[in-house]
CSV table of C-alpha atoms in Angstrom, one decimal:
chain,number,residue,atom,x,y,z
Q,20,MET,CA,30.8,2.9,0.0
Q,21,PRO,CA,32.4,5.8,1.9
Q,22,GLU,CA,30.9,6.3,5.3
Q,23,TYR,CA,30.6,10.0,4.8
Q,24,LEU,CA,27.8,9.4,2.3
Q,25,TYR,CA,25.6,8.2,5.2
Q,26,TYR,CA,26.6,11.0,7.6
Q,27,GLU,CA,23.7,13.1,8.8
Q,28,VAL,CA,23.4,15.8,11.5
Q,29,GLU,CA,20.6,14.5,13.6
Q,30,THR,CA,19.3,16.3,16.7
Q,31,ASP,CA,16.0,14.4,16.9
Q,32,THR,CA,16.7,11.3,19.0
Q,33,ARG,CA,13.4,9.6,18.5
Q,34,LYS,CA,13.2,6.2,16.8
Q,35,SER,CA,12.3,6.1,13.1
Q,36,GLY,CA,8.9,4.7,13.9
Q,37,GLU,CA,8.1,7.7,16.0
Q,38,LYS,CA,9.0,10.2,13.3
Q,39,LEU,CA,6.9,8.6,10.5
Q,40,PHE,CA,3.8,10.6,11.3
Q,41,ASP,CA,5.1,14.1,12.0
Q,42,TYR,CA,3.3,15.2,8.8
Q,43,VAL,CA,-0.2,14.5,10.4
Q,44,ASP,CA,0.6,16.7,13.4
Q,45,PRO,CA,-2.0,19.6,13.2
Q,46,ARG,CA,0.8,22.0,14.0
Q,47,ASN,CA,2.4,21.1,10.7
Q,48,ARG,CA,-0.7,21.4,8.5
Q,49,ALA,CA,0.1,24.9,7.2
Q,50,VAL,CA,3.6,23.8,6.3
Q,51,GLN,CA,2.2,20.8,4.4
Q,52,VAL,CA,-0.2,23.0,2.4
Q,53,GLU,CA,2.5,25.4,1.5
Q,54,MET,CA,4.8,22.6,0.4
Q,55,GLU,CA,2.1,21.2,-1.8
Q,56,GLN,CA,1.6,24.5,-3.4
Q,57,CYS,CA,5.3,25.0,-4.0
Q,58,VAL,CA,5.7,21.5,-5.6
Q,59,THR,CA,2.6,21.9,-7.7
Q,60,ALA,CA,3.9,25.3,-9.1
Q,61,HIS,CA,7.3,23.6,-9.8
Q,62,LEU,CA,5.6,20.8,-11.7
Q,63,LYS,CA,3.7,23.3,-13.8
Q,64,ARG,CA,7.0,25.2,-14.6
Q,65,ILE,CA,8.8,22.1,-15.8
Q,66,GLY,CA,5.9,20.6,-17.7
Q,67,ALA,CA,5.2,17.6,-15.4
Q,68,TYR,CA,1.9,18.8,-13.9
Q,69,LEU,CA,-1.1,16.4,-14.4
Q,70,LYS,CA,-4.4,18.1,-14.9
Q,71,PRO,CA,-7.5,16.8,-13.0
Q,72,GLY,CA,-9.6,14.2,-14.8
Q,73,ALA,CA,-7.3,13.4,-17.7
Q,74,TYR,CA,-7.1,9.6,-17.4
Q,75,LYS,CA,-6.6,6.6,-19.6
Q,76,ALA,CA,-9.3,3.9,-19.8
Q,77,LEU,CA,-9.0,0.9,-17.5
Q,78,PRO,CA,-8.6,-2.5,-19.1
Q,79,GLU,CA,-11.6,-4.7,-19.3
Q,80,ALA,CA,-12.0,-7.5,-16.7
Q,81,THR,CA,-12.5,-11.1,-17.9
Q,82,ASP,CA,-13.8,-13.9,-15.8
Q,83,TYR,CA,-12.4,-14.1,-12.2
Q,84,PRO,CA,-13.0,-16.9,-9.7
Q,85,VAL,CA,-14.0,-14.4,-6.9
Q,86,THR,CA,-14.7,-10.7,-6.7
Q,87,ALA,CA,-11.8,-9.9,-4.4
Q,88,SER,CA,-8.7,-11.5,-2.9
Q,89,VAL,CA,-7.1,-10.5,0.4
Q,90,ILE,CA,-3.3,-10.7,-0.2
Q,91,ILE,CA,-1.0,-11.4,2.8
Q,92,PRO,CA,2.7,-11.7,2.0
Q,93,CYS,CA,4.8,-12.8,4.9
Q,94,LYS,CA,8.2,-14.0,6.2
Q,95,ASN,CA,8.9,-15.1,9.7
Q,96,ARG,CA,5.7,-13.8,11.3
Q,97,ALA,CA,4.8,-16.7,13.6
Q,98,ARG,CA,3.6,-14.3,16.3
Q,99,THR,CA,1.2,-12.4,14.1
Q,100,ILE,CA,0.2,-14.4,11.0
Q,101,ALA,CA,-2.7,-16.3,12.5
Q,102,ASP,CA,-4.3,-13.0,13.7
Q,103,ALA,CA,-4.0,-11.6,10.1
Q,104,ILE,CA,-5.5,-14.7,8.5
Q,105,HIS,CA,-8.4,-14.9,11.0
Q,106,SER,CA,-9.1,-11.2,10.4
Q,107,ALA,CA,-9.2,-11.8,6.6
Q,108,LEU,CA,-11.4,-15.0,6.8
Q,109,ALA,CA,-13.8,-13.2,9.1
Q,110,GLN,CA,-14.8,-10.7,6.3
Q,111,LYS,CA,-18.4,-10.7,5.2
Q,112,VAL,CA,-19.5,-9.7,1.7
Q,113,ARG,CA,-23.0,-9.3,0.2
Q,114,ALA,CA,-24.2,-11.5,-2.6
Q,115,PRO,CA,-23.3,-11.8,-5.4
Q,116,TYR,CA,-19.8,-10.8,-4.3
Q,117,SER,CA,-17.3,-13.3,-3.1
Q,118,PHE,CA,-13.7,-13.4,-1.8
Q,119,ASN,CA,-10.8,-15.6,-0.9
Q,120,VAL,CA,-7.5,-15.1,1.0
Q,121,ILE,CA,-4.1,-15.7,-0.6
Q,122,VAL,CA,-1.1,-16.0,1.8
Q,123,VAL,CA,2.4,-16.0,0.2
Q,124,ASP,CA,5.1,-17.3,2.5
Q,125,ASP,CA,8.6,-16.4,1.5
Q,126,ASN,CA,10.7,-19.2,3.1
Q,127,SER,CA,9.9,-18.6,6.7
Q,128,THR,CA,12.1,-20.5,9.2
Q,129,ASP,CA,10.3,-19.7,12.5
Q,130,GLY,CA,7.2,-21.9,12.2
Q,131,THR,CA,5.1,-19.5,10.1
Q,132,SER,CA,4.6,-21.9,7.3
Q,133,GLN,CA,3.2,-24.6,9.5
Q,134,ILE,CA,0.7,-22.2,11.1
Q,135,ILE,CA,-0.5,-21.2,7.6
Q,136,GLU,CA,-0.8,-24.8,6.5
Q,137,ASP,CA,-2.8,-25.8,9.6
Q,138,LEU,CA,-5.2,-22.9,8.9
Q,139,ARG,CA,-5.5,-23.9,5.2
Q,140,LEU,CA,-6.6,-27.4,6.1
Q,141,LYS,CA,-9.5,-25.9,8.0
Q,142,ASN,CA,-10.5,-23.2,5.6
Q,143,GLU,CA,-11.3,-23.8,1.9
Q,144,ASP,CA,-11.2,-20.0,1.1
Q,145,LEU,CA,-7.5,-19.9,2.3
Q,146,ILE,CA,-4.9,-20.3,-0.5
Q,147,PHE,CA,-1.3,-21.0,0.6
Q,148,ILE,CA,1.5,-20.2,-1.8
Q,149,ALA,CA,5.0,-21.2,-0.7
Q,150,GLN,CA,7.7,-19.4,-2.5
Q,151,ASP,CA,10.9,-21.0,-4.0
Q,152,LYS,CA,14.4,-20.1,-2.7
Q,153,THR,CA,15.0,-17.3,-5.2
Q,154,TRP,CA,14.8,-13.6,-4.3
Q,155,HIS,CA,11.2,-12.3,-4.0
Q,156,ALA,CA,10.9,-9.7,-1.3
Q,157,ILE,CA,7.4,-8.2,-0.7
Q,158,GLY,CA,7.0,-7.0,-4.3
Q,159,GLY,CA,7.8,-10.5,-5.7
Q,160,ASN,CA,5.3,-12.1,-3.3
Q,161,TRP,CA,2.6,-9.7,-4.4
Q,162,ASN,CA,3.4,-10.6,-8.1
Q,163,VAL,CA,3.0,-14.3,-7.6
Q,164,ALA,CA,-0.4,-13.7,-5.8
Q,165,ILE,CA,-1.9,-11.4,-8.4
Q,166,HIS,CA,-0.9,-13.7,-11.3
Q,167,ASP,CA,-2.3,-16.8,-9.6
Q,168,PRO,CA,-5.4,-17.9,-11.5
Q,169,ARG,CA,-7.3,-18.0,-8.2
Q,170,CYS,CA,-6.8,-14.3,-7.6
Q,171,GLY,CA,-9.9,-12.1,-7.8
Q,172,LYS,CA,-10.8,-9.0,-9.8
Q,173,TYR,CA,-9.7,-6.8,-6.8
Q,174,ALA,CA,-6.6,-7.5,-4.7
Q,175,ILE,CA,-6.7,-6.0,-1.2
Q,176,GLN,CA,-3.7,-5.6,1.1
Q,177,LEU,CA,-3.3,-7.1,4.5
Q,178,ASP,CA,0.2,-7.1,6.0
Q,179,SER,CA,1.1,-10.1,8.1
Q,180,ASP,CA,1.6,-7.8,11.2
Q,181,ASP,CA,-1.9,-6.3,11.0
Q,182,THR,CA,-5.7,-6.9,11.1
Q,183,TYR,CA,-8.8,-5.4,9.5
Q,184,PHE,CA,-10.8,-3.0,11.6
Q,185,ASP,CA,-13.9,-5.1,11.3
Q,186,GLU,CA,-15.7,-7.6,9.0
Q,187,THR,CA,-16.8,-4.9,6.5
Q,188,THR,CA,-13.4,-3.9,5.1
Q,189,VAL,CA,-13.5,-6.0,1.9
Q,190,GLN,CA,-17.0,-5.0,1.1
Q,191,LYS,CA,-16.1,-1.3,1.5
Q,192,PHE,CA,-13.3,-1.8,-1.0
Q,193,ILE,CA,-15.6,-3.5,-3.5
Q,194,ASP,CA,-18.3,-0.8,-3.1
Q,195,THR,CA,-15.7,1.9,-3.7
Q,196,PHE,CA,-14.2,0.2,-6.7
Q,197,GLU,CA,-17.6,-0.2,-8.3
Q,198,MET,CA,-19.2,2.9,-6.8
Q,199,VAL,CA,-22.2,0.8,-5.6
Q,200,ASN,CA,-23.9,3.8,-4.1
Q,201,GLY,CA,-23.0,6.2,-6.9
Q,202,THR,CA,-23.6,6.4,-10.6
Q,203,CYS,CA,-21.1,3.7,-11.9
Q,204,PRO,CA,-22.9,0.6,-13.3
Q,205,ASN,CA,-22.7,-2.3,-11.0
Q,206,GLY,CA,-19.7,-4.5,-11.8
Q,207,LYS,CA,-17.8,-1.8,-13.7
Q,208,CYS,CA,-14.6,-0.8,-12.0
Q,209,LEU,CA,-14.1,2.9,-11.6
Q,210,TYR,CA,-10.6,3.1,-10.1
Q,211,GLY,CA,-7.2,1.6,-10.7
Q,212,MET,CA,-6.5,1.7,-7.0
Q,213,VAL,CA,-8.3,2.4,-3.8
Q,214,ILE,CA,-6.6,3.5,-0.6
Q,215,GLY,CA,-8.2,3.2,2.8
Q,216,THR,CA,-7.7,4.7,6.3
Q,217,TYR,CA,-5.9,3.0,9.2
Q,218,GLN,CA,-5.4,3.5,12.9
Q,219,LEU,CA,-2.2,2.8,14.8
Q,220,THR,CA,-2.6,0.3,17.6
Q,221,ASN,CA,-0.5,-1.9,19.9
Q,222,MET,CA,-0.8,-5.6,19.9
Q,223,ALA,CA,-3.7,-5.5,22.3
Q,224,GLY,CA,-5.7,-3.3,19.9
Q,225,GLU,CA,-5.3,-0.2,22.0
Q,226,THR,CA,-5.0,3.0,19.9
Q,227,LEU,CA,-1.6,4.6,19.8
Q,228,PRO,CA,-0.8,8.3,18.9
Q,229,PRO,CA,-1.3,9.8,16.5
Q,230,GLY,CA,-4.3,7.5,16.0
Q,231,VAL,CA,-6.1,7.7,12.7
Q,232,ILE,CA,-4.1,8.2,9.5
Q,233,ASP,CA,-6.4,9.1,6.7
Q,234,HIS,CA,-4.1,10.9,4.2
Q,235,ARG,CA,-6.6,13.7,3.6
Q,236,GLU,CA,-3.9,15.5,1.7
Q,237,TRP,CA,-5.0,13.4,-1.2
Q,238,THR,CA,-7.5,15.3,-3.3
Q,239,ASP,CA,-9.2,14.3,-6.6
Q,240,ASP,CA,-7.8,17.5,-8.2
Q,241,ASN,CA,-4.2,17.4,-7.0
Q,242,GLY,CA,-3.6,14.1,-5.3
Q,243,ARG,CA,-1.4,12.6,-8.0
Q,244,ASN,CA,0.7,15.7,-8.2
Q,245,ASN,CA,1.1,15.8,-4.4
Q,246,ALA,CA,2.1,12.1,-4.5
Q,247,LEU,CA,5.5,13.2,-5.8
Q,248,ARG,CA,6.4,14.9,-2.6
Q,249,ILE,CA,4.9,12.8,0.2
Q,250,ASN,CA,6.5,9.6,1.4
Q,251,GLY,CA,3.6,7.2,0.9
Q,252,LEU,CA,0.0,7.1,-0.3
Q,253,GLY,CA,-1.6,5.4,2.7
Q,254,ALA,CA,-3.0,2.0,3.6
Q,255,PRO,CA,-4.6,-0.4,3.2
Q,256,ARG,CA,-4.4,-0.5,-0.6
Q,257,GLY,CA,-6.6,-2.3,-3.0
Q,258,PHE,CA,-5.9,-2.8,-6.7
Q,259,TYR,CA,-7.9,-3.5,-9.9
Q,260,VAL,CA,-6.1,-6.7,-10.9
Q,261,PRO,CA,-6.4,-6.5,-14.7
Q,262,LEU,CA,-4.5,-3.2,-14.4
Q,263,LEU,CA,-2.0,-4.4,-11.8
Q,264,ARG,CA,-1.0,-7.4,-13.8
Q,265,THR,CA,0.2,-5.0,-16.6
Q,266,ILE,CA,2.3,-3.0,-14.1
Q,267,ASN,CA,3.6,-5.5,-11.5
Q,268,TYR,CA,5.5,-4.7,-8.4
Q,269,PRO,CA,9.2,-4.1,-8.2
Q,270,THR,CA,10.9,-7.0,-6.4
Q,271,THR,CA,11.9,-4.9,-3.4
Q,272,LYS,CA,11.1,-5.1,0.3
Q,273,TYR,CA,10.6,-1.4,0.8
Q,274,GLY,CA,8.8,1.2,-1.3
Q,275,GLU,CA,7.3,-1.3,-3.6
Q,276,ASP,CA,3.8,0.0,-2.7
Q,277,TYR,CA,4.8,3.6,-3.3
Q,278,ALA,CA,6.3,2.7,-6.7
Q,279,VAL,CA,3.0,1.1,-7.9
Q,280,GLY,CA,0.9,3.9,-6.5
Q,281,LEU,CA,2.9,6.5,-8.3
Q,282,ARG,CA,2.6,4.6,-11.6
Q,283,ILE,CA,-1.1,4.1,-11.3
Q,284,SER,CA,-1.7,7.8,-10.3
Q,285,ARG,CA,0.0,9.0,-13.5
Q,286,ASP,CA,-2.7,7.5,-15.8
Q,287,TRP,CA,-5.6,6.2,-13.8
Q,288,PRO,CA,-7.8,7.5,-11.0
Q,289,ILE,CA,-7.3,6.5,-7.3
Q,290,GLY,CA,-10.3,6.2,-5.0
Q,291,ARG,CA,-10.3,6.8,-1.2
Q,292,ILE,CA,-12.0,5.4,1.8
Q,293,TYR,CA,-12.0,7.7,4.8
Q,294,ASP,CA,-13.6,5.3,7.3
Q,295,VAL,CA,-11.1,3.4,9.4
Q,296,VAL,CA,-10.8,-0.1,7.8
Q,297,TYR,CA,-7.5,-1.3,9.1
Q,298,ASN,CA,-5.4,-1.8,12.3
Q,299,CYS,CA,-1.7,-1.1,11.8
Q,300,ARG,CA,-0.2,-2.8,14.8
Q,301,ARG,CA,3.1,-1.6,16.1
Q,302,TRP,CA,5.5,-3.9,17.8
Q,303,GLU,CA,9.2,-4.3,18.1
Q,304,ASP,CA,9.6,-6.3,14.9
Q,305,ASN,CA,7.9,-3.9,12.5
Q,306,SER,CA,10.3,-3.3,9.6
Q,307,ASP,CA,10.1,0.5,9.9
Q,308,ALA,CA,9.9,0.8,13.7
Q,309,ASN,CA,13.5,1.4,14.5
Q,310,CYS,CA,15.7,1.9,11.4
Q,311,ASP,CA,19.2,3.2,11.9
Q,312,ILE,CA,20.4,6.2,9.9
Q,313,ILE,CA,22.0,4.0,7.3
Q,314,ALA,CA,18.7,2.1,6.6
Q,315,MET,CA,16.7,5.4,6.7
Q,316,ASN,CA,19.1,6.9,4.1
Q,317,ARG,CA,18.9,3.8,1.9
Q,318,ASN,CA,15.1,3.8,2.0
Q,319,ASN,CA,14.8,7.5,1.3
Q,320,TRP,CA,17.3,7.2,-1.6
Q,321,TYR,CA,15.1,4.5,-3.2
Q,322,LYS,CA,12.0,6.6,-3.0
Q,323,ASP,CA,13.8,9.6,-4.3
Q,324,ARG,CA,14.9,7.5,-7.3
Q,325,LEU,CA,11.3,6.5,-7.8
Q,326,ARG,CA,10.2,10.1,-7.8
Q,327,SER,CA,13.0,11.0,-10.4
Q,328,PHE,CA,11.9,8.2,-12.7
Q,329,GLU,CA,8.2,9.2,-12.4
Q,330,LEU,CA,9.0,12.8,-12.9
Q,331,VAL,CA,10.7,12.1,-16.2
Q,332,ALA,CA,7.9,9.9,-17.3
Q,333,ARG,CA,5.3,12.6,-16.5
Q,334,MET,CA,7.4,15.3,-18.3
Q,335,ASN,CA,7.5,13.0,-21.4
Q,336,ASN,CA,3.8,12.3,-21.2
Q,337,CYS,CA,2.8,15.9,-20.9
Q,338,LYS,CA,4.8,16.6,-24.2
Q,339,LEU,CA,2.6,14.2,-26.2
């Protein structure tokens, strides 16, 4: 491919991982609000605007072995995988709820697989899935986990670099899905997806700037329209598995979560948790910490294609 397609005039010399959170800078808040208003007006003009509250019914849940499963996809994370697994196994849920942990290893070569196996032998709630040699990426690893018969009714993300904020994260997701403190009948799922709030930390657990990332730009009225302009919906993410099994992840290693979030937001409600429930740990081997301009362009191109596909689908839906 010609090199000029990747050329960009770049005056900002910061690493890609340092630019990711410019949108949460309070100095940029007015600009973000204006951009949302402009995009929303454009969606209305072209017939792709989604009105608040117009949702499809969620599929019914059948029997599941546990209420929730923590899903940890990984590849070559010998330095961090044990921390992630210990954090997941330390979760506490109230009766009658239950959970397990599903770790999917995608052919690691650095000792990660042995670490997982050693922990599995000591913990009956830990499920270890070793992938075959074909292409899976993060999306494919998620798919094998959610279609495993041992997966719970809700699937909750935990990246192999990261940890949960405390032992209440899984319970908070269950409570939000089933609106335990609201009006939804107990055991009846309300959302197709729930997105939490995270804080940036270093490997020692010390908070890094800009600190808490809560994605408060998401609103019940306009979040799914605004999702077409922002670069991600937040983390950690939880899914209603009966729905996710009908959608599935794209087998990519970048943007797979954004693709699923866009698709769910078109037809089903998304819930939010604004308490910090997750530690996003930054270190030198994070996949988005130091992308060069070619990788950044490739990633942005993929998300732009996702937006284009989703825009056409919404225009077609709005004509029905």
